[in-house]
């Protein structure tokens, strides 16, 4: 948030239902609804300013669910940024022994509550086929939580999808030697430049 704020962006974020100070219990449908509600709240107040959606880790599933719905109702955001994304929750689960999940924020309920597991997909790979806006994917090669190959696979699906044919789709890997793993990409001194170049182009596309 501090990196984005230092670049002049306003950042609006929230606790999903069941986390932090938010009441209720988490579900894929409920978390997606919450994100949609926040987006509409922002759009009602942001005037002509561009609005970008940023999802990290589990949040990439919420983000693509949200943006797919926004595109289907013809109110797309100006760009979508996915940091450390997976393809879908089943592939992510198959990539690791379950012990790794104690390091994956928010997944306790997914594995510990058998009622919650039914019907959870977070299908980023399906959603990107219905998304029409600029897409940036950021992934560290040494990510121990969401394997790098899942982020690259998601990019390949998006890059060949007809829905993105008029939009920029970019994949930025971060080398293992940098040590950014699952949640330290924000430390990259290159990140401001990457964002300025990507978002500058997406704003140009949006205007024309």
PDB file of N, CA, C and O in Angstrom, residues 54-103:
ATOM      1  N   UNK A  54      -6.410  -4.898  -7.755  1.00  0.00           N
ATOM      2  CA  UNK A  54      -5.171  -5.607  -7.431  1.00  0.00           C
ATOM      3  C   UNK A  54      -5.513  -6.770  -6.509  1.00  0.00           C
ATOM      4  O   UNK A  54      -6.104  -6.573  -5.451  1.00  0.00           O
ATOM      5  N   UNK A  55      -5.138  -7.987  -6.906  1.00  0.00           N
ATOM      6  CA  UNK A  55      -5.330  -9.155  -6.065  1.00  0.00           C
ATOM      7  C   UNK A  55      -4.016  -9.851  -5.806  1.00  0.00           C
ATOM      8  O   UNK A  55      -3.180  -9.967  -6.708  1.00  0.00           O
ATOM      9  N   UNK A  56      -3.818 -10.291  -4.573  1.00  0.00           N
ATOM     10  CA  UNK A  56      -2.613 -11.033  -4.213  1.00  0.00           C
ATOM     11  C   UNK A  56      -3.005 -12.377  -3.616  1.00  0.00           C
ATOM     12  O   UNK A  56      -3.896 -12.452  -2.776  1.00  0.00           O
ATOM     13  N   UNK A  57      -2.351 -13.451  -4.059  1.00  0.00           N
ATOM     14  CA  UNK A  57      -2.533 -14.770  -3.472  1.00  0.00           C
ATOM     15  C   UNK A  57      -3.996 -15.211  -3.569  1.00  0.00           C
ATOM     16  O   UNK A  57      -4.565 -15.232  -4.667  1.00  0.00           O
ATOM     17  N   UNK A  58      -4.621 -15.550  -2.455  1.00  0.00           N
ATOM     18  CA  UNK A  58      -6.044 -15.905  -2.475  1.00  0.00           C
ATOM     19  C   UNK A  58      -6.866 -14.780  -3.097  1.00  0.00           C
ATOM     20  O   UNK A  58      -7.852 -15.021  -3.788  1.00  0.00           O
ATOM     21  N   UNK A  59      -6.439 -13.544  -2.883  1.00  0.00           N
ATOM     22  CA  UNK A  59      -7.152 -12.394  -3.435  1.00  0.00           C
ATOM     23  C   UNK A  59      -7.197 -12.356  -4.946  1.00  0.00           C
ATOM     24  O   UNK A  59      -8.047 -11.673  -5.523  1.00  0.00           O
ATOM     25  N   UNK A  60      -6.301 -13.107  -5.630  1.00  0.00           N
ATOM     26  CA  UNK A  60      -6.390 -13.146  -7.094  1.00  0.00           C
ATOM     27  C   UNK A  60      -7.657 -13.871  -7.520  1.00  0.00           C
ATOM     28  O   UNK A  60      -8.241 -13.552  -8.556  1.00  0.00           O
ATOM     29  N   UNK A  61      -8.090 -14.853  -6.718  1.00  0.00           N
ATOM     30  CA  UNK A  61      -9.335 -15.558  -7.020  1.00  0.00           C
ATOM     31  C   UNK A  61     -10.534 -14.641  -6.879  1.00  0.00           C
ATOM     32  O   UNK A  61     -11.446 -14.644  -7.713  1.00  0.00           O
ATOM     33  N   UNK A  62     -10.534 -13.840  -5.822  1.00  0.00           N
ATOM     34  CA  UNK A  62     -11.608 -12.859  -5.631  1.00  0.00           C
ATOM     35  C   UNK A  62     -11.563 -11.826  -6.756  1.00  0.00           C
ATOM     36  O   UNK A  62     -12.591 -11.449  -7.321  1.00  0.00           O
ATOM     37  N   UNK A  63     -10.355 -11.380  -7.109  1.00  0.00           N
ATOM     38  CA  UNK A  63     -10.200 -10.329  -8.122  1.00  0.00           C
ATOM     39  C   UNK A  63     -10.708 -10.771  -9.494  1.00  0.00           C
ATOM     40  O   UNK A  63     -11.406 -10.018 -10.177  1.00  0.00           O
ATOM     41  N   UNK A  64     -10.371 -11.990  -9.916  1.00  0.00           N
ATOM     42  CA  UNK A  64     -10.835 -12.410 -11.247  1.00  0.00           C
ATOM     43  C   UNK A  64     -12.332 -12.721 -11.234  1.00  0.00           C
ATOM     44  O   UNK A  64     -13.005 -12.495 -12.244  1.00  0.00           O
ATOM     45  N   UNK A  65     -12.852 -13.233 -10.113  1.00  0.00           N
ATOM     46  CA  UNK A  65     -14.306 -13.390  -9.998  1.00  0.00           C
ATOM     47  C   UNK A  65     -14.994 -12.037 -10.176  1.00  0.00           C
ATOM     48  O   UNK A  65     -15.989 -11.908 -10.899  1.00  0.00           O
ATOM     49  N   UNK A  66     -14.463 -11.027  -9.487  1.00  0.00           N
ATOM     50  CA  UNK A  66     -15.025  -9.680  -9.553  1.00  0.00           C
ATOM     51  C   UNK A  66     -14.946  -9.123 -10.972  1.00  0.00           C
ATOM     52  O   UNK A  66     -15.955  -8.664 -11.533  1.00  0.00           O
ATOM     53  N   UNK A  67     -13.754  -9.160 -11.557  1.00  0.00           N
ATOM     54  CA  UNK A  67     -13.556  -8.498 -12.851  1.00  0.00           C
ATOM     55  C   UNK A  67     -14.318  -9.221 -13.959  1.00  0.00           C
ATOM     56  O   UNK A  67     -14.835  -8.579 -14.886  1.00  0.00           O
ATOM     57  N   UNK A  68     -14.445 -10.534 -13.861  1.00  0.00           N
ATOM     58  CA  UNK A  68     -15.298 -11.238 -14.829  1.00  0.00           C
ATOM     59  C   UNK A  68     -16.721 -10.689 -14.774  1.00  0.00           C
ATOM     60  O   UNK A  68     -17.328 -10.410 -15.814  1.00  0.00           O
ATOM     61  N   UNK A  69     -17.262 -10.528 -13.578  1.00  0.00           N
ATOM     62  CA  UNK A  69     -18.623  -9.985 -13.438  1.00  0.00           C
ATOM     63  C   UNK A  69     -18.714  -8.553 -13.946  1.00  0.00           C
ATOM     64  O   UNK A  69     -19.693  -8.167 -14.590  1.00  0.00           O
ATOM     65  N   UNK A  70     -17.689  -7.756 -13.673  1.00  0.00           N
ATOM     66  CA  UNK A  70     -17.693  -6.364 -14.135  1.00  0.00           C
ATOM     67  C   UNK A  70     -17.677  -6.302 -15.658  1.00  0.00           C
ATOM     68  O   UNK A  70     -18.371  -5.468 -16.256  1.00  0.00           O
ATOM     69  N   UNK A  71     -16.894  -7.169 -16.284  1.00  0.00           N
ATOM     70  CA  UNK A  71     -16.836  -7.184 -17.746  1.00  0.00           C
ATOM     71  C   UNK A  71     -18.159  -7.683 -18.338  1.00  0.00           C
ATOM     72  O   UNK A  71     -18.611  -7.174 -19.373  1.00  0.00           O
ATOM     73  N   UNK A  72     -18.768  -8.658 -17.686  1.00  0.00           N
ATOM     74  CA  UNK A  72     -20.047  -9.185 -18.186  1.00  0.00           C
ATOM     75  C   UNK A  72     -21.151  -8.137 -18.115  1.00  0.00           C
ATOM     76  O   UNK A  72     -22.054  -8.123 -18.952  1.00  0.00           O
ATOM     77  N   UNK A  73     -21.085  -7.251 -17.139  1.00  0.00           N
ATOM     78  CA  UNK A  73     -22.105  -6.201 -17.047  1.00  0.00           C
ATOM     79  C   UNK A  73     -21.639  -4.900 -17.732  1.00  0.00           C
ATOM     80  O   UNK A  73     -22.272  -3.867 -17.625  1.00  0.00           O
ATOM     81  N   UNK A  74     -20.482  -4.998 -18.411  1.00  0.00           N
ATOM     82  CA  UNK A  74     -19.944  -3.907 -19.235  1.00  0.00           C
ATOM     83  C   UNK A  74     -19.540  -2.690 -18.405  1.00  0.00           C
ATOM     84  O   UNK A  74     -19.697  -1.546 -18.833  1.00  0.00           O
ATOM     85  N   UNK A  75     -19.000  -2.945 -17.209  1.00  0.00           N
ATOM     86  CA  UNK A  75     -18.386  -1.884 -16.400  1.00  0.00           C
ATOM     87  C   UNK A  75     -16.987  -2.334 -15.973  1.00  0.00           C
ATOM     88  O   UNK A  75     -16.700  -2.435 -14.775  1.00  0.00           O
ATOM     89  N   UNK A  76     -16.114  -2.633 -16.937  1.00  0.00           N
ATOM     90  CA  UNK A  76     -14.800  -3.178 -16.571  1.00  0.00           C
ATOM     91  C   UNK A  76     -13.948  -2.157 -15.821  1.00  0.00           C
ATOM     92  O   UNK A  76     -14.118  -0.943 -15.997  1.00  0.00           O
ATOM     93  N   UNK A  77     -13.003  -2.617 -15.005  1.00  0.00           N
ATOM     94  CA  UNK A  77     -12.034  -1.687 -14.416  1.00  0.00           C
ATOM     95  C   UNK A  77     -11.046  -1.268 -15.490  1.00  0.00           C
ATOM     96  O   UNK A  77     -11.063  -1.789 -16.608  1.00  0.00           O
ATOM     97  N   UNK A  78     -10.157  -0.349 -15.143  1.00  0.00           N
ATOM     98  CA  UNK A  78      -9.181   0.123 -16.122  1.00  0.00           C
ATOM     99  C   UNK A  78      -8.013  -0.844 -16.277  1.00  0.00           C
ATOM    100  O   UNK A  78      -7.339  -0.840 -17.301  1.00  0.00           O
ATOM    101  N   UNK A  79      -7.767  -1.667 -15.270  1.00  0.00           N
ATOM    102  CA  UNK A  79      -6.739  -2.702 -15.377  1.00  0.00           C
ATOM    103  C   UNK A  79      -6.883  -3.662 -14.204  1.00  0.00           C
ATOM    104  O   UNK A  79      -7.475  -3.324 -13.169  1.00  0.00           O
ATOM    105  N   UNK A  80      -6.333  -4.867 -14.393  1.00  0.00           N
ATOM    106  CA  UNK A  80      -6.321  -5.899 -13.363  1.00  0.00           C
ATOM    107  C   UNK A  80      -4.878  -6.311 -13.130  1.00  0.00           C
ATOM    108  O   UNK A  80      -4.149  -6.600 -14.085  1.00  0.00           O
ATOM    109  N   UNK A  81      -4.458  -6.326 -11.866  1.00  0.00           N
ATOM    110  CA  UNK A  81      -3.104  -6.738 -11.505  1.00  0.00           C
ATOM    111  C   UNK A  81      -3.201  -7.938 -10.571  1.00  0.00           C
ATOM    112  O   UNK A  81      -3.884  -7.877  -9.542  1.00  0.00           O
ATOM    113  N   UNK A  82      -2.557  -9.026 -10.952  1.00  0.00           N
ATOM    114  CA  UNK A  82      -2.574 -10.254 -10.161  1.00  0.00           C
ATOM    115  C   UNK A  82      -1.160 -10.552  -9.680  1.00  0.00           C
ATOM    116  O   UNK A  82      -0.249 -10.741 -10.486  1.00  0.00           O
ATOM    117  N   UNK A  83      -0.982 -10.574  -8.370  1.00  0.00           N
ATOM    118  CA  UNK A  83       0.315 -10.830  -7.756  1.00  0.00           C
ATOM    119  C   UNK A  83       0.309 -12.240  -7.159  1.00  0.00           C
ATOM    120  O   UNK A  83      -0.524 -12.554  -6.319  1.00  0.00           O
ATOM    121  N   UNK A  84       1.237 -13.066  -7.608  1.00  0.00           N
ATOM    122  CA  UNK A  84       1.354 -14.453  -7.131  1.00  0.00           C
ATOM    123  C   UNK A  84       0.060 -15.236  -7.313  1.00  0.00           C
ATOM    124  O   UNK A  84      -0.481 -15.804  -6.362  1.00  0.00           O
ATOM    125  N   UNK A  85      -0.466 -15.292  -8.547  1.00  0.00           N
ATOM    126  CA  UNK A  85      -1.757 -15.970  -8.762  1.00  0.00           C
ATOM    127  C   UNK A  85      -1.609 -17.458  -9.059  1.00  0.00           C
ATOM    128  O   UNK A  85      -0.557 -17.926  -9.501  1.00  0.00           O
ATOM    129  N   UNK A  86      -2.681 -18.190  -8.818  1.00  0.00           N
ATOM    130  CA  UNK A  86      -2.769 -19.604  -9.190  1.00  0.00           C
ATOM    131  C   UNK A  86      -3.729 -19.731 -10.367  1.00  0.00           C
ATOM    132  O   UNK A  86      -4.349 -18.748 -10.785  1.00  0.00           O
ATOM    133  N   UNK A  87      -3.870 -20.931 -10.910  1.00  0.00           N
ATOM    134  CA  UNK A  87      -4.816 -21.155 -12.009  1.00  0.00           C
ATOM    135  C   UNK A  87      -6.218 -21.396 -11.460  1.00  0.00           C
ATOM    136  O   UNK A  87      -7.181 -20.742 -11.847  1.00  0.00           O
ATOM    137  N   UNK A  88      -6.327 -22.349 -10.541  1.00  0.00           N
ATOM    138  CA  UNK A  88      -7.587 -22.584  -9.830  1.00  0.00           C
ATOM    139  C   UNK A  88      -7.241 -23.285  -8.525  1.00  0.00           C
ATOM    140  O   UNK A  88      -6.128 -23.780  -8.352  1.00  0.00           O
ATOM    141  N   UNK A  89      -8.157 -23.323  -7.606  1.00  0.00           N
ATOM    142  CA  UNK A  89      -7.835 -23.776  -6.253  1.00  0.00           C
ATOM    143  C   UNK A  89      -7.472 -25.253  -6.215  1.00  0.00           C
ATOM    144  O   UNK A  89      -6.658 -25.676  -5.387  1.00  0.00           O
ATOM    145  N   UNK A  90      -8.009 -26.040  -7.128  1.00  0.00           N
ATOM    146  CA  UNK A  90      -7.680 -27.466  -7.123  1.00  0.00           C
ATOM    147  C   UNK A  90      -6.232 -27.698  -7.562  1.00  0.00           C
ATOM    148  O   UNK A  90      -5.521 -28.515  -6.976  1.00  0.00           O
ATOM    149  N   UNK A  91      -5.803 -26.989  -8.597  1.00  0.00           N
ATOM    150  CA  UNK A  91      -4.406 -27.137  -9.034  1.00  0.00           C
ATOM    151  C   UNK A  91      -3.450 -26.630  -7.964  1.00  0.00           C
ATOM    152  O   UNK A  91      -2.384 -27.198  -7.753  1.00  0.00           O
ATOM    153  N   UNK A  92      -3.837 -25.540  -7.303  1.00  0.00           N
ATOM    154  CA  UNK A  92      -3.006 -25.022  -6.227  1.00  0.00           C
ATOM    155  C   UNK A  92      -2.888 -26.056  -5.110  1.00  0.00           C
ATOM    156  O   UNK A  92      -1.806 -26.303  -4.570  1.00  0.00           O
ATOM    157  N   UNK A  93      -3.999 -26.696  -4.764  1.00  0.00           N
ATOM    158  CA  UNK A  93      -3.988 -27.698  -3.693  1.00  0.00           C
ATOM    159  C   UNK A  93      -3.131 -28.905  -4.076  1.00  0.00           C
ATOM    160  O   UNK A  93      -2.423 -29.461  -3.233  1.00  0.00           O
ATOM    161  N   UNK A  94      -3.169 -29.282  -5.343  1.00  0.00           N
ATOM    162  CA  UNK A  94      -2.382 -30.435  -5.793  1.00  0.00           C
ATOM    163  C   UNK A  94      -0.884 -30.137  -5.828  1.00  0.00           C
ATOM    164  O   UNK A  94      -0.061 -31.050  -5.850  1.00  0.00           O
ATOM    165  N   UNK A  95      -0.540 -28.860  -5.846  1.00  0.00           N
ATOM    166  CA  UNK A  95       0.868 -28.476  -5.977  1.00  0.00           C
ATOM    167  C   UNK A  95       1.645 -28.604  -4.684  1.00  0.00           C
ATOM    168  O   UNK A  95       2.859 -28.499  -4.687  1.00  0.00           O
ATOM    169  N   UNK A  96       0.938 -28.798  -3.574  1.00  0.00           N
ATOM    170  CA  UNK A  96       1.610 -28.772  -2.281  1.00  0.00           C
ATOM    171  C   UNK A  96       1.046 -29.807  -1.327  1.00  0.00           C
ATOM    172  O   UNK A  96      -0.147 -30.081  -1.345  1.00  0.00           O
ATOM    173  N   UNK A  97       1.879 -30.320  -0.440  1.00  0.00           N
ATOM    174  CA  UNK A  97       1.319 -31.039   0.705  1.00  0.00           C
ATOM    175  C   UNK A  97       0.538 -30.037   1.552  1.00  0.00           C
ATOM    176  O   UNK A  97       0.877 -28.858   1.595  1.00  0.00           O
ATOM    177  N   UNK A  98      -0.507 -30.491   2.200  1.00  0.00           N
ATOM    178  CA  UNK A  98      -1.382 -29.549   2.906  1.00  0.00           C
ATOM    179  C   UNK A  98      -0.673 -28.788   4.022  1.00  0.00           C
ATOM    180  O   UNK A  98      -1.133 -27.735   4.441  1.00  0.00           O
ATOM    181  N   UNK A  99       0.440 -29.309   4.507  1.00  0.00           N
ATOM    182  CA  UNK A  99       1.135 -28.615   5.592  1.00  0.00           C
ATOM    183  C   UNK A  99       1.541 -27.196   5.196  1.00  0.00           C
ATOM    184  O   UNK A  99       1.652 -26.316   6.041  1.00  0.00           O
ATOM    185  N   UNK A 100       1.759 -26.980   3.896  1.00  0.00           N
ATOM    186  CA  UNK A 100       2.189 -25.651   3.445  1.00  0.00           C
ATOM    187  C   UNK A 100       1.115 -24.599   3.713  1.00  0.00           C
ATOM    188  O   UNK A 100       1.399 -23.419   3.812  1.00  0.00           O
ATOM    189  N   UNK A 101      -0.131 -25.051   3.857  1.00  0.00           N
ATOM    190  CA  UNK A 101      -1.212 -24.078   3.923  1.00  0.00           C
ATOM    191  C   UNK A 101      -1.242 -23.259   5.196  1.00  0.00           C
ATOM    192  O   UNK A 101      -1.910 -22.233   5.243  1.00  0.00           O
ATOM    193  N   UNK A 102      -0.496 -23.696   6.206  1.00  0.00           N
ATOM    194  CA  UNK A 102      -0.465 -22.836   7.386  1.00  0.00           C
ATOM    195  C   UNK A 102       0.238 -21.517   7.068  1.00  0.00           C
ATOM    196  O   UNK A 102       0.129 -20.560   7.807  1.00  0.00           O
ATOM    197  N   UNK A 103       0.962 -21.469   5.941  1.00  0.00           N
ATOM    198  CA  UNK A 103       1.615 -20.227   5.528  1.00  0.00           C
ATOM    199  C   UNK A 103       0.776 -19.441   4.523  1.00  0.00           C
ATOM    200  O   UNK A 103       1.183 -18.378   4.071  1.00  0.00           O
TER     201      UNK A 103
END
